[in-house]
Coordinates of C-alpha atoms in Angstrom, one line a residue:
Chain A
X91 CA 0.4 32.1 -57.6
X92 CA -2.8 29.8 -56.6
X93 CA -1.2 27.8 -54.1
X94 CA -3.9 24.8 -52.6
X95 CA -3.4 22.9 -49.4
X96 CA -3.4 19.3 -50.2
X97 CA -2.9 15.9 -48.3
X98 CA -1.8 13.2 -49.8
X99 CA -0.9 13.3 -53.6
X100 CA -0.7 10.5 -55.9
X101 CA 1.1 11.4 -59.1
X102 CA 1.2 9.8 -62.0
X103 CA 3.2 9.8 -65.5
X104 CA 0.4 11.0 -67.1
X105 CA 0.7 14.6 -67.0
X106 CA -1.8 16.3 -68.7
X107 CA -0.7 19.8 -70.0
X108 CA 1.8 20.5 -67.7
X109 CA -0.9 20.0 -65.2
X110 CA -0.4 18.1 -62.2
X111 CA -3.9 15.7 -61.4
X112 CA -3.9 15.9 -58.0
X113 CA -6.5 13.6 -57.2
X114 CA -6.7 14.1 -53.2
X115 CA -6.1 17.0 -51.5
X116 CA -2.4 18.6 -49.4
X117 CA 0.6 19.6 -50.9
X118 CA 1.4 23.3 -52.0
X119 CA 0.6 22.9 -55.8
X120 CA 2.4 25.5 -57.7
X121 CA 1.0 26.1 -61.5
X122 CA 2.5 25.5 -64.7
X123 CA 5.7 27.6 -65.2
X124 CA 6.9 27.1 -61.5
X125 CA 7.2 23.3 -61.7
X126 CA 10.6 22.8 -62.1
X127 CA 11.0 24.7 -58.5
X128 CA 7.8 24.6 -56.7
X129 CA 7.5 21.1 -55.8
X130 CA 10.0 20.0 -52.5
X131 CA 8.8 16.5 -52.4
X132 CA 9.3 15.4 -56.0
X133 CA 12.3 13.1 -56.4
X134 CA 12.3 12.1 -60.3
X135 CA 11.4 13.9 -63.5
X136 CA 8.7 11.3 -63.8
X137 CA 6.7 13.1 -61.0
X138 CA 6.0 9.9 -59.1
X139 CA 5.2 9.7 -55.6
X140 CA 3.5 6.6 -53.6
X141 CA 1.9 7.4 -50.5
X142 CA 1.6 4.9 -48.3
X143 CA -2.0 5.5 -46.9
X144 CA -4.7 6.7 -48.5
X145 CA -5.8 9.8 -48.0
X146 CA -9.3 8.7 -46.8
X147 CA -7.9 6.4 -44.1
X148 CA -5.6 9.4 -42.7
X149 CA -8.9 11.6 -42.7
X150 CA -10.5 8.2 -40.3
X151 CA -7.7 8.2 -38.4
X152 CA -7.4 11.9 -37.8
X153 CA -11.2 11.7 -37.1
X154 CA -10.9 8.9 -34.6
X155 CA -8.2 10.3 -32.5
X156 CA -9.7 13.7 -32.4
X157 CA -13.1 12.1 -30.8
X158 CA -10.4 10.0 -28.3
X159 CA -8.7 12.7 -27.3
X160 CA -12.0 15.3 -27.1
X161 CA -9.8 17.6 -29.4
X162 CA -12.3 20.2 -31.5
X163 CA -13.2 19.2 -35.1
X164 CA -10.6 22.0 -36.4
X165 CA -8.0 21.3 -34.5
X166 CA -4.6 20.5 -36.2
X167 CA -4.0 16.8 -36.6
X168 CA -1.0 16.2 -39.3
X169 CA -0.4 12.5 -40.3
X170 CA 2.9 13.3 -38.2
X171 CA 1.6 14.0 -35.7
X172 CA 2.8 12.3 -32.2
X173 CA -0.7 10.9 -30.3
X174 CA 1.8 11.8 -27.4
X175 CA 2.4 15.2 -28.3
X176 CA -1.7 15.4 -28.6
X177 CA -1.7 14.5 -25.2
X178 CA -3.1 10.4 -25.4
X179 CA -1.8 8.7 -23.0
X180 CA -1.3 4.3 -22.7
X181 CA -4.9 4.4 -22.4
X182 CA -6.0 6.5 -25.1
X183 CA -3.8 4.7 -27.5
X184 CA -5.1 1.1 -26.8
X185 CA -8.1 2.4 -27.2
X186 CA -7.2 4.3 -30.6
X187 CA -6.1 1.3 -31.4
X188 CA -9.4 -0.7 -30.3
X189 CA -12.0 1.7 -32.2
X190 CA -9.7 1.6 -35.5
X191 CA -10.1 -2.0 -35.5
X192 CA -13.7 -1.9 -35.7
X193 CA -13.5 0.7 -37.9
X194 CA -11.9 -1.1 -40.5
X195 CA -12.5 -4.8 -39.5
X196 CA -8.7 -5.5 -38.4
X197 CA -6.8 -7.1 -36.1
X198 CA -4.0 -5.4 -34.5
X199 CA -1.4 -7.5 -33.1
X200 CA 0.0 -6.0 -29.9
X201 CA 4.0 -5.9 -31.4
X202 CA 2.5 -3.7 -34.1
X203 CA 0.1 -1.5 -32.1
X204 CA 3.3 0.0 -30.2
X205 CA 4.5 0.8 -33.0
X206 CA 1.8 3.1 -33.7
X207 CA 2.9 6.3 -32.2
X208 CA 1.9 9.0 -35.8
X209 CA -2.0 9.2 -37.8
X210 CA -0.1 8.5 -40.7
X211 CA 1.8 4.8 -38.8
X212 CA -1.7 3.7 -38.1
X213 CA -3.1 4.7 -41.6
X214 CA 0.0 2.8 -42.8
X215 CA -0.8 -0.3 -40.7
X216 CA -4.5 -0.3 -41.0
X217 CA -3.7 -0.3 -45.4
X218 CA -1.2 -3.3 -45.1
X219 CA -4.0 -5.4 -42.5
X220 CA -6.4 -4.6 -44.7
X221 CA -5.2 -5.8 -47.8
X222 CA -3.6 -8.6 -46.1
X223 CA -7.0 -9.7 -45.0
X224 CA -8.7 -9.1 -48.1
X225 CA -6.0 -11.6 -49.9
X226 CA -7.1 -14.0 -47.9
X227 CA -10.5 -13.6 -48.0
Chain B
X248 CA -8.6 15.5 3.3
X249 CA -6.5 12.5 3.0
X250 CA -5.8 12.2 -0.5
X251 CA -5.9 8.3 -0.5
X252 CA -7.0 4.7 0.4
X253 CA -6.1 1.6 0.2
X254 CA -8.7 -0.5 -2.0
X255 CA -6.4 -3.9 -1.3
X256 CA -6.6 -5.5 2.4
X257 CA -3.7 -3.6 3.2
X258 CA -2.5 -2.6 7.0
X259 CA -2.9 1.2 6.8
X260 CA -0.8 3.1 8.7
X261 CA -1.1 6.9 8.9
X262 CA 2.1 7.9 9.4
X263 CA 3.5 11.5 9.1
X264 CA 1.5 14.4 8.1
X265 CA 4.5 16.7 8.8
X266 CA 5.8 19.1 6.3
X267 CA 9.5 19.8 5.1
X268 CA 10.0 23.4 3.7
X269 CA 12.8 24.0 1.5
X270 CA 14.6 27.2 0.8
X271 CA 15.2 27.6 -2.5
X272 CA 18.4 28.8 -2.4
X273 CA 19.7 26.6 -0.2
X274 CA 21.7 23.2 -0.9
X275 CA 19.8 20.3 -1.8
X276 CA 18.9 17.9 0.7
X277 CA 21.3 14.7 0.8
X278 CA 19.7 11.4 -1.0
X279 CA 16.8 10.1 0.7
X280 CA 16.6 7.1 -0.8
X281 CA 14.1 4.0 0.0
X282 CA 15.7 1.4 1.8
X283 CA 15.3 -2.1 -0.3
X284 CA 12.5 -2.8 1.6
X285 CA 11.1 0.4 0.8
X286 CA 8.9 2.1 -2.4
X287 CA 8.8 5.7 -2.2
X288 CA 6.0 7.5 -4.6
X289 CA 6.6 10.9 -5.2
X290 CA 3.4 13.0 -7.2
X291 CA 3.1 16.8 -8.3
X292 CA 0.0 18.3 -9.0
X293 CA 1.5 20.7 -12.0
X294 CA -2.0 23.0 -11.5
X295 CA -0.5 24.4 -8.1
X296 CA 3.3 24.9 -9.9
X297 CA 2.7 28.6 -11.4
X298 CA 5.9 30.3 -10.7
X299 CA 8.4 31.4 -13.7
X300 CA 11.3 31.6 -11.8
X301 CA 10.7 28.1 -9.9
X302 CA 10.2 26.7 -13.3
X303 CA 13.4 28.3 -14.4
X304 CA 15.0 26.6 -11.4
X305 CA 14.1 23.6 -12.9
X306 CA 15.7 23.8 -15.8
X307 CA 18.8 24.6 -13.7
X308 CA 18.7 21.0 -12.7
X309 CA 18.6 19.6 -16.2
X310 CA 21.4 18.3 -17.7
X311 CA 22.4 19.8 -21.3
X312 CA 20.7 17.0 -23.0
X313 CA 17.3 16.8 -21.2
X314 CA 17.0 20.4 -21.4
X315 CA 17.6 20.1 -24.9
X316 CA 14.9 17.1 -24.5
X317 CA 12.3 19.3 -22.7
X318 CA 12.8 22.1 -25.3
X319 CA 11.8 19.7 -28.0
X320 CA 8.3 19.1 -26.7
X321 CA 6.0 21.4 -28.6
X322 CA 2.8 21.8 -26.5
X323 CA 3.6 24.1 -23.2
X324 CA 1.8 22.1 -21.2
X325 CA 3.5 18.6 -22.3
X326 CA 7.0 20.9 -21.7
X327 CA 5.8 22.0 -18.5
X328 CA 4.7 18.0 -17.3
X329 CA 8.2 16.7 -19.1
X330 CA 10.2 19.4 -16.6
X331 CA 8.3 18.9 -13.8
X332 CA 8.9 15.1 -14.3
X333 CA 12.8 15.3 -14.3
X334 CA 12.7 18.2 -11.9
X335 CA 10.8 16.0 -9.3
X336 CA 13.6 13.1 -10.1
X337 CA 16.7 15.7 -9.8
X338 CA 15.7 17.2 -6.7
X339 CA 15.6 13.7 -5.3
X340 CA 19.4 13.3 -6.2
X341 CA 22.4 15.1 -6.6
X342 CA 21.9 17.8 -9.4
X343 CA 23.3 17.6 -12.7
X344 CA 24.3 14.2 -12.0
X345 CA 22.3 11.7 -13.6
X346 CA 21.2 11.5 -17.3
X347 CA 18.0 9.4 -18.7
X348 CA 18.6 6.9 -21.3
X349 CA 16.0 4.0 -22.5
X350 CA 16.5 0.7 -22.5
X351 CA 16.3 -1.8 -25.5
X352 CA 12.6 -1.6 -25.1
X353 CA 12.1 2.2 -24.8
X354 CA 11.9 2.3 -20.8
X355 CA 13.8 5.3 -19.1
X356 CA 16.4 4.5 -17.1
X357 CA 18.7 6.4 -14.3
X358 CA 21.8 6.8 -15.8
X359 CA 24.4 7.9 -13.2
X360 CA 27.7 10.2 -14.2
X361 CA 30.0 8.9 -11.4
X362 CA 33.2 9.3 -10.5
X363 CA 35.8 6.3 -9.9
X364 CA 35.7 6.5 -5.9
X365 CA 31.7 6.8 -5.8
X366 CA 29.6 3.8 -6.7
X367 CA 26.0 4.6 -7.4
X368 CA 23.0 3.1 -5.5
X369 CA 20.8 1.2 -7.7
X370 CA 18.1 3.2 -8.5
X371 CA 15.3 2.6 -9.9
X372 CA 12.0 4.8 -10.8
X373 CA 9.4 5.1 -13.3
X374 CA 7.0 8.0 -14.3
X375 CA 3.7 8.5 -15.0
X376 CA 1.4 11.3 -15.7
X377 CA -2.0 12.2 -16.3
X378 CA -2.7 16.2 -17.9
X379 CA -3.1 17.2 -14.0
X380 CA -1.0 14.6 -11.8
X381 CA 2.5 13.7 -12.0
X382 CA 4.1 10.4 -10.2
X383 CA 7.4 9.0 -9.7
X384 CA 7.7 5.8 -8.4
X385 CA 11.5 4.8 -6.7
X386 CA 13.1 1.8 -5.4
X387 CA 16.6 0.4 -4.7
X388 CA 17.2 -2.4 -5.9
X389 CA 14.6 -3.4 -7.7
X390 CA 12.7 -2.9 -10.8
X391 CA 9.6 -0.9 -10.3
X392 CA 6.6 0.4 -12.4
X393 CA 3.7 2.6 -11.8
X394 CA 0.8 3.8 -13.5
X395 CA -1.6 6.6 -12.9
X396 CA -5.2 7.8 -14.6
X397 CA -7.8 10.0 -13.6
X398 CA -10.7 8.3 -11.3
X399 CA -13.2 10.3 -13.6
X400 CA -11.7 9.4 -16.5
X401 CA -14.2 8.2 -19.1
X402 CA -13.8 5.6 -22.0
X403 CA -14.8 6.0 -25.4
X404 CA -15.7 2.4 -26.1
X405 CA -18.3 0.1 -24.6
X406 CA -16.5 -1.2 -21.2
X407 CA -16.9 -4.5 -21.8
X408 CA -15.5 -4.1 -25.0
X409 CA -12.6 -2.9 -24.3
X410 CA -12.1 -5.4 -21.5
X411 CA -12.9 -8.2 -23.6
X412 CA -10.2 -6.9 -26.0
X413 CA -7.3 -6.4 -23.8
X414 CA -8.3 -8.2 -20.6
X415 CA -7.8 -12.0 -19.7
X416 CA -11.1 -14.3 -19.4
X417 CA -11.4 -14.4 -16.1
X418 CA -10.5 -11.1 -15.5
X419 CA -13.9 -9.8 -18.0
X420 CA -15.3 -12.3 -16.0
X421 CA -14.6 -10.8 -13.0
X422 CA -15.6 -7.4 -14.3
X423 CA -18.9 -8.5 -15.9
X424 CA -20.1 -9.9 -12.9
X425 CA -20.1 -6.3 -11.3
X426 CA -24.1 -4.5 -11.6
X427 CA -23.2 -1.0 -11.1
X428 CA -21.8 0.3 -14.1
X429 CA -19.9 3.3 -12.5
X430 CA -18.2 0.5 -10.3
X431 CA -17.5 -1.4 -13.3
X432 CA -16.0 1.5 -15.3
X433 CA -14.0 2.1 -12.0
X434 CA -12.8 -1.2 -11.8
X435 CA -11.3 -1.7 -14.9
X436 CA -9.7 1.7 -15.0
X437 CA -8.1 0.5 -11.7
X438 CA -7.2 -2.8 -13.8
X439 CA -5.8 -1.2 -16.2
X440 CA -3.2 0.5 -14.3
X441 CA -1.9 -2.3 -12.7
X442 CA -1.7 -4.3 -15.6
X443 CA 0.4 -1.5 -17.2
X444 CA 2.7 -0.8 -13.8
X445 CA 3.2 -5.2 -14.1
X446 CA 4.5 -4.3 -17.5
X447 CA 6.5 -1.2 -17.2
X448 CA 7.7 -2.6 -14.1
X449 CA 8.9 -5.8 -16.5
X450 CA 10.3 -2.9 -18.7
X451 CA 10.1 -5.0 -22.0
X452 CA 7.3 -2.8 -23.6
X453 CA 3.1 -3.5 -24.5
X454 CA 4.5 -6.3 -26.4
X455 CA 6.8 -7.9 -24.0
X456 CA 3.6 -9.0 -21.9
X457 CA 0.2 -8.5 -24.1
X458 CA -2.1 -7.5 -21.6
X459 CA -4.3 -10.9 -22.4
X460 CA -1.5 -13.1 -21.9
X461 CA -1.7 -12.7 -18.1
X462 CA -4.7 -12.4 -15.0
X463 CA -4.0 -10.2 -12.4
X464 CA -6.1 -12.1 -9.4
X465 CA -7.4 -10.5 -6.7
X466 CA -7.3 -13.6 -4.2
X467 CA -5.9 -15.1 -0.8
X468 CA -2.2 -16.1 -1.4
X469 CA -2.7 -17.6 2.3
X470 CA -4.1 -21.2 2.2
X471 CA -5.1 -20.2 5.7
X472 CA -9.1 -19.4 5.8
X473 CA -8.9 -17.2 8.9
X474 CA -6.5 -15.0 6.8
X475 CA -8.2 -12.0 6.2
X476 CA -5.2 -10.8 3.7
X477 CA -5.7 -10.7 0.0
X478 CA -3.1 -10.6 -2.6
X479 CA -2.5 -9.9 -6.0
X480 CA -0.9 -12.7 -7.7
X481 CA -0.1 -12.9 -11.6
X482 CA -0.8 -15.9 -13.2
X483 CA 0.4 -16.3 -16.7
X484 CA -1.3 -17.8 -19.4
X485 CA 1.1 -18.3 -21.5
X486 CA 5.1 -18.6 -21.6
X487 CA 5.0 -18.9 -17.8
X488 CA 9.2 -18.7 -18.0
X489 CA 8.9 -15.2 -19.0
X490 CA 6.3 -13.8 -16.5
X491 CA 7.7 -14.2 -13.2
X492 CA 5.0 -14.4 -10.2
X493 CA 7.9 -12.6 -7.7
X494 CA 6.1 -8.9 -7.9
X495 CA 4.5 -6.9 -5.3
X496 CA 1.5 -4.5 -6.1
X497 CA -0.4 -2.1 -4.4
X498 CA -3.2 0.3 -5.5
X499 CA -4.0 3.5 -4.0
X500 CA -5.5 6.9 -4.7
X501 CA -3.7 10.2 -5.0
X502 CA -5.2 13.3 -4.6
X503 CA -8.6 12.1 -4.3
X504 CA -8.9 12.2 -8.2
X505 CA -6.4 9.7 -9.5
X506 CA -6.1 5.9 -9.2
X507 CA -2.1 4.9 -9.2
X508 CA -1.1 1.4 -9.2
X509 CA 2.8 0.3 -8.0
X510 CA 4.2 -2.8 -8.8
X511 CA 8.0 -3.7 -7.8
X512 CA 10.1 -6.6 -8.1
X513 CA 10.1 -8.8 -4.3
X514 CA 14.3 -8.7 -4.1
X515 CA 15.2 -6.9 -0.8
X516 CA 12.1 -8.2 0.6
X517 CA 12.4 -11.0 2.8
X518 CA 9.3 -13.1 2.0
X519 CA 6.9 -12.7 4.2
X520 CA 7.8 -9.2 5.3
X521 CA 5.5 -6.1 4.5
X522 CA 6.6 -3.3 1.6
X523 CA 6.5 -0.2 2.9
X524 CA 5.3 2.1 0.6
X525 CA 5.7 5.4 1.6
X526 CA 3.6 8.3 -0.8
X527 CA 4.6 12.2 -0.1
X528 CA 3.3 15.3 -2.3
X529 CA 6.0 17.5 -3.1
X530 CA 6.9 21.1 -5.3
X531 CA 10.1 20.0 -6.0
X532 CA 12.8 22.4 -3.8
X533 CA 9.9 24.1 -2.3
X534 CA 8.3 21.8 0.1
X535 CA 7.4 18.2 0.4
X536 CA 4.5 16.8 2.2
X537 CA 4.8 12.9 4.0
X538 CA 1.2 11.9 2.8
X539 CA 1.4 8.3 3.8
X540 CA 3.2 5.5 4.9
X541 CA 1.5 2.1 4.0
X542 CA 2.7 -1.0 5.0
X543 CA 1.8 -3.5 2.4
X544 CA 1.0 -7.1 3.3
X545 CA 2.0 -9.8 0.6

């Protein structure tokens, strides 16, 4: 069984001969055959699944908090991970919170910034600023 | 080496450099308590707790449900730091008998398991850690909140940046006006932790009192000239009903590597009268050490 690592995968409908496109990389992708059984986050037979960041802003954000918190370039960062459990403290978060702003040109209002506590709440909150600003732009 | 000073126009008083050993196996000592006039700030230097079986006292201590809590944490050293932190709280009190539970905001509080014919002192503490210091703050009385970082502690973003972003105006302005960069960088880590002890002293979370929304001012409080006193008064920018200006602070250094800053509520302080805030080193039911008693002038 090839099994690939993969992120964040956005299925769609279109299912190409019994193939899965997986068009970013992180879930355990079984092959044709093992379908029916090998995927634990499918919910429906339509083989949908809407993540809420995209993959590329988890990678930032993973990226960022490694360079805050002087953790190694392969060190394990999940989207769920804790930045408490990677050992940021107040500090480190504001300023998590600071550099992801000028990353992405947003605006983090402080109710929402303690709210950010995982990689993938911030990629979550850095997608729904973003687009909220480009609507108004 | 006297692991602190007293960057504020504080009176200084060095008071007791005795130690107090502990057996281990023998009863804990009765509550020692601050009086209401009183702050008493406990810290552990986790590097120079090693032993197994200590730590396995520890987890004697523990209620069912903060062991379980302690268990969760998945990195050794943040399980080591999370037991240390509740061991240096338990050893203080009675064992076994309080509980931590958060407030509406997140905030840990004391929660006591009392009997009927025993009525609970108000207690109040707050925690906080760096990877190689751990501090308690504790009061009666009155709502109290510390913060610690590491002198040497180094940002990732431009200084002034990072002031701009989270400080008041006239607080960057302060802070721009100082040359030395080191200095600079030293001052608004120091900033930074008493602006977070004013707000986990408030104990309605970062959003309760955006750090912009308030100047913590570093001036006379005494109109008289000959005063050579300074104080640290809050001064609201906004929604001045829901910052209160009744708050003591002070600011010292622990272990010649960490800045801590204390902020407590004024109630059981008669105005006018000093804080005594009284700093001691401890292993938790091995030994404590009486680093300092400080005698903070409003």
């Amino acid at each position: 069984m090839a099994a690939v690592p993969v992120t964040c995968v956005r299925l769609t409908t279109s299912m190409h001969n019994n193939q899965i496109v997986r068009k970013n990389s992180t879930f355990m992708i079984v092959p044709m055959g093992r379908i029916e059984r090998g995927f634990p986050c499918l919910r429906s037979s339509r083989f949908q699944i809407a993540c809420a960041a995209k993959p590329e802003t988890v990678t930032k954000v993973c990226e960022i908090v490694k360079t805050q918190l002087a953790l190694s370039a392969d060190s394990e960062v999940a989207p769920d991970s804790k930045f408490s459990a990677l050992g940021a403290d107040s500090l480190d978060t504001v300023e998590i919170v600071m550099t992801l702003e000028e990353e992405f040109g947003i605006s983090v209002e402080e109710e929402n910034s303690q709210n950010i506590t995982t990689v993938q709440e911030a990629a979550d909150l850095i997608e729904k600023l973003v687009e909220k600003k480009n609507e108004t732009a | 080496m006297f692991p602190y000073s007293c960057k504020l126009c504080l009176k200084i008083k060095i008071h007791c450099v005795n130690q107090r050993m502990f057996c281990t196996s023998s009863l804990l000592s009765p509550l020692q308590l601050p009086s209401q006039m009183e702050t008493h700030l406990w810290y552990i230097l986790p590097n120079e707790v090693k032993s197994e079986s200590l730590m396995k006292k520890y987890v004697d201590l523990l209620s069912p449900i903060e062991k379980e809590h302690v268990c969760s944490m998945r990195r050794d050293e943040l399980q080591k730091n999370a037991l240390l932190a509740r061991a240096l709280i338990c050893s203080q009190v009675s064992p076994r008998s309080i509980e931590f539970k958060k407030n509406a905001h997140g905030k840990p509080e004391v929660c006591w398991q009392h009997s009927d014919d025993w009525h609970p002192p108000p207690l109040h503490f707050n925690l906080s850690h760096t990877s190689s210091l751990i501090a308690c703050g504790i009061t009666v009385g009155s709502p109290i909140g510390i913060d610690v970082e590491e002198k040497q502690r180094t940002m990732k973003n431009n200084i002034l940046s990072f002031a701009r972003r989270y400080f008041s105006r006239e607080e960057v302005e302060r802070l721009s006006a100082i040359s030395d960069p080191e200095v600079q960088r030293q001052e608004v880590i120091k900033l930074w932790t008493l602006k977070e002890a004013y707000v986990k002293a408030l104990g309605t979370g970062f959003a309760g009192a955006p750090f912009n929304t308030f100047t913590i001012r570093f001036g006379s409080a005494n109109p008289n000239p000959n005063a050579k006193d300074s104080a640290m008064v809050i001064v609201p920018l906004e929604n001045p009903s829901l910052l209160s200006t009744n708050w003591r602070f002070a600011q010292v250094e622990l272990a010649g590597s960490h800045y801590a800053a204390i902020c407590r509520e004024n109630g059981g302080i008669s105005e006018g009268a000093p804080m005594k805030l009284i700093v001691r080193k401890t292993v938790p039911l091995v030994e404590e050490h009486c680093v300092s008693e400080i005698d903070t002038v409003v």
